[in-house]
Amino acid sequence: MDENEISQILSNSKKIMEIEGFTISKELEAQGRKILTGELDINDYVNSCKQKAKGYASEI
C-alpha cells in the first residue's frame, strides 16, 4: 500500500467517524497509519488496548 492509499483510507475513515459523532485524535490517526504501514501489529495494538481497559476498570 502506498502513501496515497494510506492517506485516502485514513481520511475516509476519519470523515465517517466524525459523521457518527466521534473525534479522531492525532495520536489515534498515527496509530492507524502505523497499522496500515505494518509498523505496528494490529493484534499487539488490540491487546494493549484491552490491557489498558482492564487497568482502568480495576481502578473504578
Coordinates of C-alpha atoms in Angstrom, one line a residue:
M1 CA 0.0 0.0 0.0
D2 CA 1.5 3.4 -1.0
E3 CA 1.3 6.7 0.9
N4 CA -1.6 8.0 -1.2
E5 CA -3.7 4.9 -0.5
I6 CA -3.0 5.1 3.2
S7 CA -3.8 8.8 3.4
Q8 CA -7.1 8.2 1.5
I9 CA -8.1 5.3 3.8
L10 CA -7.3 7.4 6.9
S11 CA -9.2 10.4 5.5
N12 CA -12.3 8.5 4.6
S13 CA -12.3 6.7 8.0
K14 CA -11.9 10.0 9.8
K15 CA -14.8 11.5 7.9
I16 CA -17.1 8.6 8.6
M17 CA -16.2 8.6 12.3
E18 CA -16.9 12.4 12.5
I19 CA -20.2 11.9 10.8
E20 CA -21.0 9.3 13.5
G21 CA -20.1 11.9 16.2
F22 CA -16.6 10.7 17.2
T23 CA -13.5 12.8 17.2
I24 CA -10.3 11.2 16.0
S25 CA -7.1 12.4 17.8
K26 CA -3.8 12.9 16.1
E27 CA -2.5 10.0 18.2
L28 CA -5.2 7.6 17.1
E29 CA -4.6 8.7 13.5
A30 CA -0.9 8.0 13.9
Q31 CA -1.6 4.5 15.3
G32 CA -3.9 3.8 12.3
R33 CA -1.1 4.9 10.0
K34 CA 1.4 2.6 11.8
I35 CA -1.0 -0.4 11.5
L36 CA -1.6 0.3 7.8
T37 CA 2.1 0.5 7.0
G38 CA 2.9 -2.6 9.1
E39 CA 5.0 -0.8 11.7
L40 CA 2.5 -1.9 14.4
D41 CA 0.8 -5.3 14.5
I42 CA -3.0 -4.9 14.9
N43 CA -3.1 -7.8 17.4
D44 CA -0.5 -6.2 19.6
Y45 CA -2.4 -2.9 19.5
V46 CA -5.7 -4.5 20.3
N47 CA -4.2 -6.5 23.2
S48 CA -2.5 -3.3 24.5
C49 CA -5.9 -1.5 24.4
K50 CA -7.5 -4.5 26.3
Q51 CA -4.9 -4.3 29.0
K52 CA -5.4 -0.5 29.4
A53 CA -9.1 -1.0 29.6
K54 CA -8.7 -3.7 32.3
G55 CA -6.4 -1.4 34.2
Y56 CA -9.0 1.4 34.1
A57 CA -11.8 -0.9 35.1
S58 CA -9.8 -2.1 38.1
E59 CA -9.4 1.5 39.3
I60 CA -13.1 2.0 39.3

